[in-house]
PDB file of C-alpha atoms in Angstrom:
ATOM      1  CA  MET A   1     -27.429   6.767  86.398  1.00 44.00           C
ATOM      2  CA  GLU A   2     -28.640   7.352  82.881  1.00 40.00           C
ATOM      3  CA  PHE A   3     -25.888   9.937  82.366  1.00 35.00           C
ATOM      4  CA  TYR A   4     -23.293   7.397  83.570  1.00 39.00           C
ATOM      5  CA  ASN A   5     -24.567   4.732  81.163  1.00 43.00           C
ATOM      6  CA  ASN A   6     -24.547   7.135  78.225  1.00 44.00           C
ATOM      7  CA  THR A   7     -21.027   8.273  79.071  1.00 42.00           C
ATOM      8  CA  THR A   8     -19.790   4.696  79.358  1.00 43.00           C
ATOM      9  CA  THR A   9     -21.373   3.788  76.029  1.00 41.00           C
ATOM     10  CA  HIS A  10     -19.789   6.837  74.394  1.00 44.00           C
ATOM     11  CA  ILE A  11     -16.327   5.939  75.766  1.00 41.00           C
ATOM     12  CA  ASN A  12     -16.676   2.334  74.599  1.00 44.00           C
ATOM     13  CA  HIS A  13     -17.715   3.568  71.182  1.00 45.00           C
ATOM     14  CA  ILE A  14     -14.623   5.781  70.977  1.00 45.00           C
ATOM     15  CA  ASN A  15     -12.376   2.951  72.134  1.00 48.00           C
ATOM     16  CA  GLY A  16     -13.945   0.606  69.620  1.00 48.00           C
ATOM     17  CA  THR A  17     -13.385   3.091  66.812  1.00 48.00           C
ATOM     18  CA  SER A  18      -9.765   3.611  67.861  1.00 50.00           C
ATOM     19  CA  TYR A  19      -9.176  -0.128  68.020  1.00 52.00           C
ATOM     20  CA  THR A  20     -10.695  -0.591  64.574  1.00 72.00           C
ATOM     21  CA  SER A  21      -8.467   2.178  63.232  1.00 77.00           C
ATOM     22  CA  GLU A  22      -5.385   0.491  64.716  1.00 79.00           C
ATOM     23  CA  GLN A  23      -6.432  -2.820  63.187  1.00 81.00           C
ATOM     24  CA  TYR A  24      -6.787  -1.121  59.821  1.00 80.00           C
ATOM     25  CA  LYS A  25      -3.282   0.336  60.111  1.00 78.00           C
ATOM     26  CA  VAL A  26      -1.805  -3.062  60.975  1.00 82.00           C
ATOM     27  CA  ILE A  27      -3.573  -4.744  58.053  1.00 85.00           C
ATOM     28  CA  LEU A  28      -2.490  -1.982  55.662  1.00 84.00           C
ATOM     29  CA  LYS A  29       1.081  -2.248  56.947  1.00 84.00           C
ATOM     30  CA  TRP A  30       1.342  -5.962  56.227  1.00 88.00           C
ATOM     31  CA  ILE A  31      -0.430  -5.668  52.881  1.00 89.00           C
ATOM     32  CA  SER A  32       2.212  -3.098  51.930  1.00 88.00           C
ATOM     33  CA  PHE A  33       4.901  -5.540  53.055  1.00 91.00           C
ATOM     34  CA  VAL A  34       3.467  -8.304  50.851  1.00 93.00           C
ATOM     35  CA  ILE A  35       3.297  -5.892  47.891  1.00 92.00           C
ATOM     36  CA  PHE A  36       6.946  -4.954  48.474  1.00 93.00           C
ATOM     37  CA  LEU A  37       7.993  -8.615  48.519  1.00 95.00           C
ATOM     38  CA  GLY A  38       6.018  -9.210  45.320  1.00 95.00           C
ATOM     39  CA  ILE A  39       7.691  -6.281  43.552  1.00 94.00           C
ATOM     40  CA  ILE A  40      11.183  -7.455  44.527  1.00 96.00           C
ATOM     41  CA  THR A  41      10.591 -11.173  43.888  1.00 96.00           C
ATOM     42  CA  PHE A  42       8.780 -11.046  40.557  1.00 96.00           C
ATOM     43  CA  ASN A  43      10.889  -8.294  38.998  1.00 96.00           C
ATOM     44  CA  THR A  44      14.099 -10.041  40.054  1.00 96.00           C
ATOM     45  CA  LEU A  45      12.760 -13.262  38.535  1.00 97.00           C
ATOM     46  CA  VAL A  46      11.924 -11.506  35.252  1.00 95.00           C
ATOM     47  CA  ILE A  47      15.376  -9.903  35.072  1.00 95.00           C
ATOM     48  CA  VAL A  48      17.183 -13.192  35.769  1.00 96.00           C
ATOM     49  CA  LEU A  49      15.103 -15.150  33.247  1.00 94.00           C
ATOM     50  CA  LEU A  50      15.518 -12.592  30.454  1.00 93.00           C
ATOM     51  CA  LEU A  51      19.241 -12.054  31.026  1.00 92.00           C
ATOM     52  CA  SER A  52      19.887 -15.807  31.154  1.00 92.00           C
ATOM     53  CA  ARG A  53      18.330 -16.375  27.726  1.00 88.00           C
ATOM     54  CA  LYS A  54      20.863 -17.075  25.010  1.00 85.00           C
ATOM     55  CA  LYS A  55      18.758 -15.429  22.322  1.00 85.00           C
ATOM     56  CA  LYS A  56      18.324 -11.733  23.061  1.00 84.00           C
ATOM     57  CA  THR A  57      15.445  -9.762  21.547  1.00 87.00           C
ATOM     58  CA  ARG A  58      14.638  -6.068  21.512  1.00 87.00           C
ATOM     59  CA  MET A  59      11.356  -6.761  23.300  1.00 90.00           C
ATOM     60  CA  GLY A  60      13.252  -8.675  25.964  1.00 92.00           C
ATOM     61  CA  PHE A  61      15.620  -5.735  26.350  1.00 94.00           C
ATOM     62  CA  PHE A  62      12.829  -3.223  26.980  1.00 94.00           C
ATOM     63  CA  VAL A  63      10.968  -5.593  29.314  1.00 95.00           C
ATOM     64  CA  THR A  64      14.217  -6.032  31.269  1.00 95.00           C
ATOM     65  CA  ASN A  65      14.588  -2.265  31.401  1.00 96.00           C
ATOM     66  CA  LEU A  66      11.037  -1.982  32.740  1.00 96.00           C
ATOM     67  CA  ALA A  67      11.664  -4.710  35.326  1.00 96.00           C
ATOM     68  CA  ILE A  68      14.842  -2.963  36.522  1.00 97.00           C
ATOM     69  CA  SER A  69      12.972   0.338  36.864  1.00 96.00           C
ATOM     70  CA  ASP A  70      10.180  -1.379  38.823  1.00 96.00           C
ATOM     71  CA  LEU A  71      12.783  -3.055  41.035  1.00 96.00           C
ATOM     72  CA  CYS A  72      14.259   0.381  41.759  1.00 96.00           C
ATOM     73  CA  LEU A  73      10.744   1.600  42.556  1.00 95.00           C
ATOM     74  CA  GLY A  74      10.403  -1.149  45.132  1.00 94.00           C
ATOM     75  CA  LEU A  75      13.818  -0.525  46.701  1.00 94.00           C
ATOM     76  CA  PHE A  76      13.927   3.273  46.685  1.00 94.00           C
ATOM     77  CA  TYR A  77      10.248   4.231  47.072  1.00 92.00           C
ATOM     78  CA  VAL A  78       8.128   1.384  48.459  1.00 92.00           C
ATOM     79  CA  PHE A  79      10.741   0.118  50.945  1.00 92.00           C
ATOM     80  CA  PRO A  80      11.431   3.495  52.653  1.00 89.00           C
ATOM     81  CA  GLU A  81       7.692   4.235  52.783  1.00 87.00           C
ATOM     82  CA  LEU A  82       7.112   0.817  54.330  1.00 89.00           C
ATOM     83  CA  VAL A  83       9.899   0.993  56.926  1.00 88.00           C
ATOM     84  CA  PHE A  84       9.681   4.636  57.991  1.00 85.00           C
ATOM     85  CA  ASN A  85       6.005   5.488  57.480  1.00 80.00           C
ATOM     86  CA  LYS A  86       4.160   2.182  57.921  1.00 82.00           C
ATOM     87  CA  PHE A  87       6.365   0.504  60.568  1.00 83.00           C
ATOM     88  CA  GLY A  88       7.246   3.809  62.239  1.00 81.00           C
ATOM     89  CA  VAL A  89      11.045   3.503  62.209  1.00 84.00           C
ATOM     90  CA  PRO A  90      12.641   6.971  62.750  1.00 84.00           C
ATOM     91  CA  TRP A  91      14.111   8.468  59.600  1.00 83.00           C
ATOM     92  CA  ASN A  92      17.862   8.239  59.167  1.00 82.00           C
ATOM     93  CA  THR A  93      19.604  11.417  57.985  1.00 84.00           C
ATOM     94  CA  TYR A  94      21.427   9.733  55.108  1.00 83.00           C
ATOM     95  CA  VAL A  95      18.323   7.867  53.967  1.00 84.00           C
ATOM     96  CA  CYS A  96      16.335  11.099  54.077  1.00 88.00           C
ATOM     97  CA  TYR A  97      18.766  13.274  52.133  1.00 87.00           C
ATOM     98  CA  ILE A  98      19.876  10.630  49.618  1.00 86.00           C
ATOM     99  CA  VAL A  99      17.123   8.060  49.133  1.00 88.00           C
ATOM    100  CA  TYR A 100      13.940   9.991  49.924  1.00 87.00           C
ATOM    101  CA  ALA A 101      15.210  13.318  48.592  1.00 88.00           C
ATOM    102  CA  PHE A 102      16.100  12.082  45.116  1.00 92.00           C
ATOM    103  CA  LEU A 103      16.145   8.329  44.474  1.00 93.00           C
ATOM    104  CA  SER A 104      12.546   7.663  45.516  1.00 93.00           C
ATOM    105  CA  GLN A 105      11.084  10.243  43.128  1.00 93.00           C
ATOM    106  CA  TRP A 106      13.562   9.279  40.426  1.00 96.00           C
ATOM    107  CA  ALA A 107      12.382   5.658  40.639  1.00 95.00           C
ATOM    108  CA  VAL A 108       8.735   6.718  40.293  1.00 95.00           C
ATOM    109  CA  TYR A 109       9.392   8.757  37.145  1.00 96.00           C
ATOM    110  CA  VAL A 110      11.647   6.108  35.573  1.00 97.00           C
ATOM    111  CA  SER A 111       9.142   3.316  36.205  1.00 95.00           C
ATOM    112  CA  ILE A 112       6.431   5.272  34.402  1.00 96.00           C
ATOM    113  CA  TYR A 113       8.525   6.488  31.486  1.00 97.00           C
ATOM    114  CA  ALA A 114      10.041   3.042  30.919  1.00 96.00           C
ATOM    115  CA  ILE A 115       6.529   1.986  29.848  1.00 96.00           C
ATOM    116  CA  VAL A 116       6.290   5.043  27.587  1.00 97.00           C
ATOM    117  CA  VAL A 117       9.649   4.247  25.976  1.00 96.00           C
ATOM    118  CA  MET A 118       8.614   0.633  25.387  1.00 96.00           C
ATOM    119  CA  SER A 119       5.360   1.799  23.758  1.00 96.00           C
ATOM    120  CA  ILE A 120       7.285   4.126  21.432  1.00 95.00           C
ATOM    121  CA  ASP A 121       9.558   1.256  20.415  1.00 95.00           C
ATOM    122  CA  ARG A 122       6.559  -1.006  19.728  1.00 94.00           C
ATOM    123  CA  LEU A 123       5.087   1.658  17.451  1.00 94.00           C
ATOM    124  CA  TYR A 124       8.404   2.045  15.619  1.00 93.00           C
ATOM    125  CA  VAL A 125       8.691  -1.733  15.110  1.00 92.00           C
ATOM    126  CA  ILE A 126       5.178  -1.996  13.661  1.00 92.00           C
ATOM    127  CA  VAL A 127       5.209   1.142  11.510  1.00 91.00           C
ATOM    128  CA  ARG A 128       8.824   0.863  10.268  1.00 89.00           C
ATOM    129  CA  PRO A 129       9.747  -2.838  10.609  1.00 86.00           C
ATOM    130  CA  LEU A 130      12.712  -2.785   8.217  1.00 84.00           C
ATOM    131  CA  SER A 131      14.204   0.354   9.715  1.00 84.00           C
ATOM    132  CA  ALA A 132      13.654  -0.960  13.244  1.00 82.00           C
ATOM    133  CA  ALA A 133      15.340  -4.263  12.404  1.00 80.00           C
ATOM    134  CA  SER A 134      18.474  -2.423  11.282  1.00 82.00           C
ATOM    135  CA  LYS A 135      18.862  -0.591  14.586  1.00 82.00           C
ATOM    136  CA  GLY A 136      21.455  -1.970  16.972  1.00 81.00           C
ATOM    137  CA  GLN A 137      22.243  -1.745  20.654  1.00 84.00           C
ATOM    138  CA  LYS A 138      23.021   1.977  20.532  1.00 89.00           C
ATOM    139  CA  TYR A 139      19.422   2.676  19.566  1.00 90.00           C
ATOM    140  CA  ARG A 140      18.052   0.465  22.347  1.00 91.00           C
ATOM    141  CA  PHE A 141      20.279   1.854  25.073  1.00 94.00           C
ATOM    142  CA  GLY A 142      19.721   5.379  23.803  1.00 94.00           C
ATOM    143  CA  LEU A 143      15.942   5.022  23.882  1.00 94.00           C
ATOM    144  CA  ALA A 144      15.974   3.318  27.284  1.00 95.00           C
ATOM    145  CA  SER A 145      18.283   5.973  28.736  1.00 96.00           C
ATOM    146  CA  ILE A 146      15.690   8.640  27.888  1.00 95.00           C
ATOM    147  CA  ALA A 147      13.478   7.300  30.692  1.00 95.00           C
ATOM    148  CA  TRP A 148      16.332   7.309  33.214  1.00 97.00           C
ATOM    149  CA  ILE A 149      17.613  10.764  32.272  1.00 96.00           C
ATOM    150  CA  THR A 150      14.096  12.248  32.218  1.00 95.00           C
ATOM    151  CA  GLY A 151      13.415  10.774  35.653  1.00 95.00           C
ATOM    152  CA  ALA A 152      16.654  12.214  37.039  1.00 95.00           C
ATOM    153  CA  VAL A 153      15.896  15.694  35.709  1.00 95.00           C
ATOM    154  CA  LEU A 154      12.336  15.682  37.073  1.00 94.00           C
ATOM    155  CA  ALA A 155      13.457  14.412  40.492  1.00 93.00           C
ATOM    156  CA  VAL A 156      15.926  17.267  41.047  1.00 92.00           C
ATOM    157  CA  GLN A 157      13.159  19.628  42.176  1.00 88.00           C
ATOM    158  CA  TYR A 158      12.335  17.244  45.051  1.00 89.00           C
ATOM    159  CA  ALA A 159      15.976  16.883  46.077  1.00 89.00           C
ATOM    160  CA  VAL A 160      16.330  20.661  46.329  1.00 88.00           C
ATOM    161  CA  HIS A 161      13.335  21.038  48.665  1.00 88.00           C
ATOM    162  CA  ILE A 162      14.021  18.204  51.116  1.00 88.00           C
ATOM    163  CA  LYS A 163      13.723  18.916  54.843  1.00 87.00           C
ATOM    164  CA  MET A 164      14.317  16.881  57.989  1.00 86.00           C
ATOM    165  CA  TRP A 165      12.801  17.849  61.340  1.00 84.00           C
ATOM    166  CA  LYS A 166      13.652  15.628  64.332  1.00 79.00           C
ATOM    167  CA  ILE A 167      12.674  12.136  63.112  1.00 78.00           C
ATOM    168  CA  PHE A 168      10.538  13.287  60.174  1.00 81.00           C
ATOM    169  CA  CYS A 169      11.658  13.588  56.551  1.00 85.00           C
ATOM    170  CA  TYR A 170       9.522  15.524  54.090  1.00 83.00           C
ATOM    171  CA  HIS A 171       9.536  17.728  50.986  1.00 83.00           C
ATOM    172  CA  SER A 172       8.907  21.424  51.627  1.00 86.00           C
ATOM    173  CA  ILE A 173       7.986  22.874  48.248  1.00 85.00           C
ATOM    174  CA  PRO A 174       6.711  26.499  48.297  1.00 86.00           C
ATOM    175  CA  TYR A 175       4.453  25.903  45.301  1.00 86.00           C
ATOM    176  CA  MET A 176       3.133  22.532  46.537  1.00 83.00           C
ATOM    177  CA  GLU A 177      -0.387  22.980  45.115  1.00 87.00           C
ATOM    178  CA  ALA A 178       0.984  23.830  41.680  1.00 89.00           C
ATOM    179  CA  MET A 179       3.420  20.923  42.038  1.00 87.00           C
ATOM    180  CA  LEU A 180       0.527  18.512  42.485  1.00 89.00           C
ATOM    181  CA  TYR A 181      -0.929  19.578  39.129  1.00 92.00           C
ATOM    182  CA  ILE A 182       2.497  19.428  37.485  1.00 91.00           C
ATOM    183  CA  ASP A 183       3.100  15.927  38.856  1.00 91.00           C
ATOM    184  CA  ALA A 184      -0.349  14.775  37.750  1.00 93.00           C
ATOM    185  CA  THR A 185       0.471  16.007  34.245  1.00 95.00           C
ATOM    186  CA  ILE A 186       3.941  14.434  34.186  1.00 94.00           C
ATOM    187  CA  ILE A 187       3.029  11.121  35.826  1.00 94.00           C
ATOM    188  CA  ILE A 188      -0.469  10.497  34.446  1.00 95.00           C
ATOM    189  CA  ILE A 189      -1.655  12.746  31.624  1.00 97.00           C
ATOM    190  CA  ILE A 190       1.433  12.869  29.373  1.00 96.00           C
ATOM    191  CA  PRO A 191       2.272   9.133  29.662  1.00 96.00           C
ATOM    192  CA  VAL A 192      -1.347   8.121  29.023  1.00 97.00           C
ATOM    193  CA  ILE A 193      -1.575  10.382  25.955  1.00 98.00           C
ATOM    194  CA  VAL A 194       1.695   9.045  24.503  1.00 97.00           C
ATOM    195  CA  ILE A 195       0.769   5.401  25.170  1.00 97.00           C
ATOM    196  CA  VAL A 196      -2.713   5.847  23.675  1.00 97.00           C
ATOM    197  CA  ILE A 197      -1.235   7.501  20.567  1.00 97.00           C
ATOM    198  CA  CYS A 198       1.329   4.706  20.189  1.00 96.00           C
ATOM    199  CA  TYR A 199      -1.119   1.833  20.470  1.00 96.00           C
ATOM    200  CA  THR A 200      -3.713   3.622  18.350  1.00 97.00           C
ATOM    201  CA  GLY A 201      -1.039   3.922  15.668  1.00 95.00           C
ATOM    202  CA  ILE A 202      -0.204   0.230  16.074  1.00 95.00           C
ATOM    203  CA  ILE A 203      -3.852  -0.826  15.704  1.00 95.00           C
ATOM    204  CA  ILE A 204      -4.410   1.417  12.664  1.00 94.00           C
ATOM    205  CA  THR A 205      -1.233   0.140  10.964  1.00 92.00           C
ATOM    206  CA  ILE A 206      -2.120  -3.520  11.558  1.00 91.00           C
ATOM    207  CA  ARG A 207      -5.688  -3.064  10.286  1.00 91.00           C
ATOM    208  CA  ARG A 208      -4.465  -1.329   7.138  1.00 88.00           C
ATOM    209  CA  ARG A 209      -2.087  -4.183   6.421  1.00 85.00           C
ATOM    210  CA  GLU A 210      -4.830  -6.715   7.049  1.00 84.00           C
ATOM    211  CA  LYS A 211      -7.044  -4.968   4.498  1.00 81.00           C
ATOM    212  CA  ARG A 212      -4.208  -5.016   1.988  1.00 78.00           C
ATOM    213  CA  GLY A 213      -3.549  -8.665   2.717  1.00 71.00           C
ATOM    214  CA  PHE A 214      -0.057  -7.977   4.037  1.00 63.00           C
ATOM    215  CA  ILE A 215       0.810  -9.157   7.522  1.00 58.00           C
ATOM    216  CA  PRO A 216       4.578  -9.263   8.087  1.00 54.00           C
ATOM    217  CA  ALA A 217       6.051 -12.361   9.651  1.00 49.00           C
ATOM    218  CA  ASN A 218       7.086 -12.145  13.265  1.00 51.00           C
ATOM    219  CA  SER A 219      10.666 -10.991  13.487  1.00 49.00           C
ATOM    220  CA  SER A 220      13.021 -12.741  15.884  1.00 49.00           C
ATOM    221  CA  ASP A 221      14.221  -9.331  17.049  1.00 56.00           C
ATOM    222  CA  THR A 222      10.850  -8.057  18.206  1.00 57.00           C
TER     223      THR A 222
END
């Protein structure tokens, strides 16, 4: 009798744990859905508001570029992860080999390096205000395109190693462990170093001008 009670308790404990795990998955699934809606809604709103302004600024241009890259992140990375991994929809062949193979990783890289590009431009505006003011659209589009081109180049390695088995889509990279360190360097370490250098330069430049009693007026193009 005691053995029966212990066994029953053990089974109930297992069932309770399983049920809790399923609840966690459901909650995580819908949180991911809300995050996806937020990414799409707010970035679309930012893009529409900035593009509808009559007076265009360089800062507005780079913020729009960042919003577009984040919108792509939501569409090409978050959405497939949500539909196929969280909601359990079987992978489609075309989505696997086109979206997940290349576009999803491309969107991740572009979203990160769009911030880096914007930081570099901010440093240039503060350190060389007159030179920055003389730069036109070619400079802006050229600088912004660096993020998109860099992302495309870095994403190629994932597109080459894409695999699909039955209903599963995944990357099969022989040097996966090394790839994790490479990705950590590309996605985290390098961007953080560049951004820190840029904003350190901005702070130092502003403080020097404050000491000299020279603070340039805000330019309408910044």
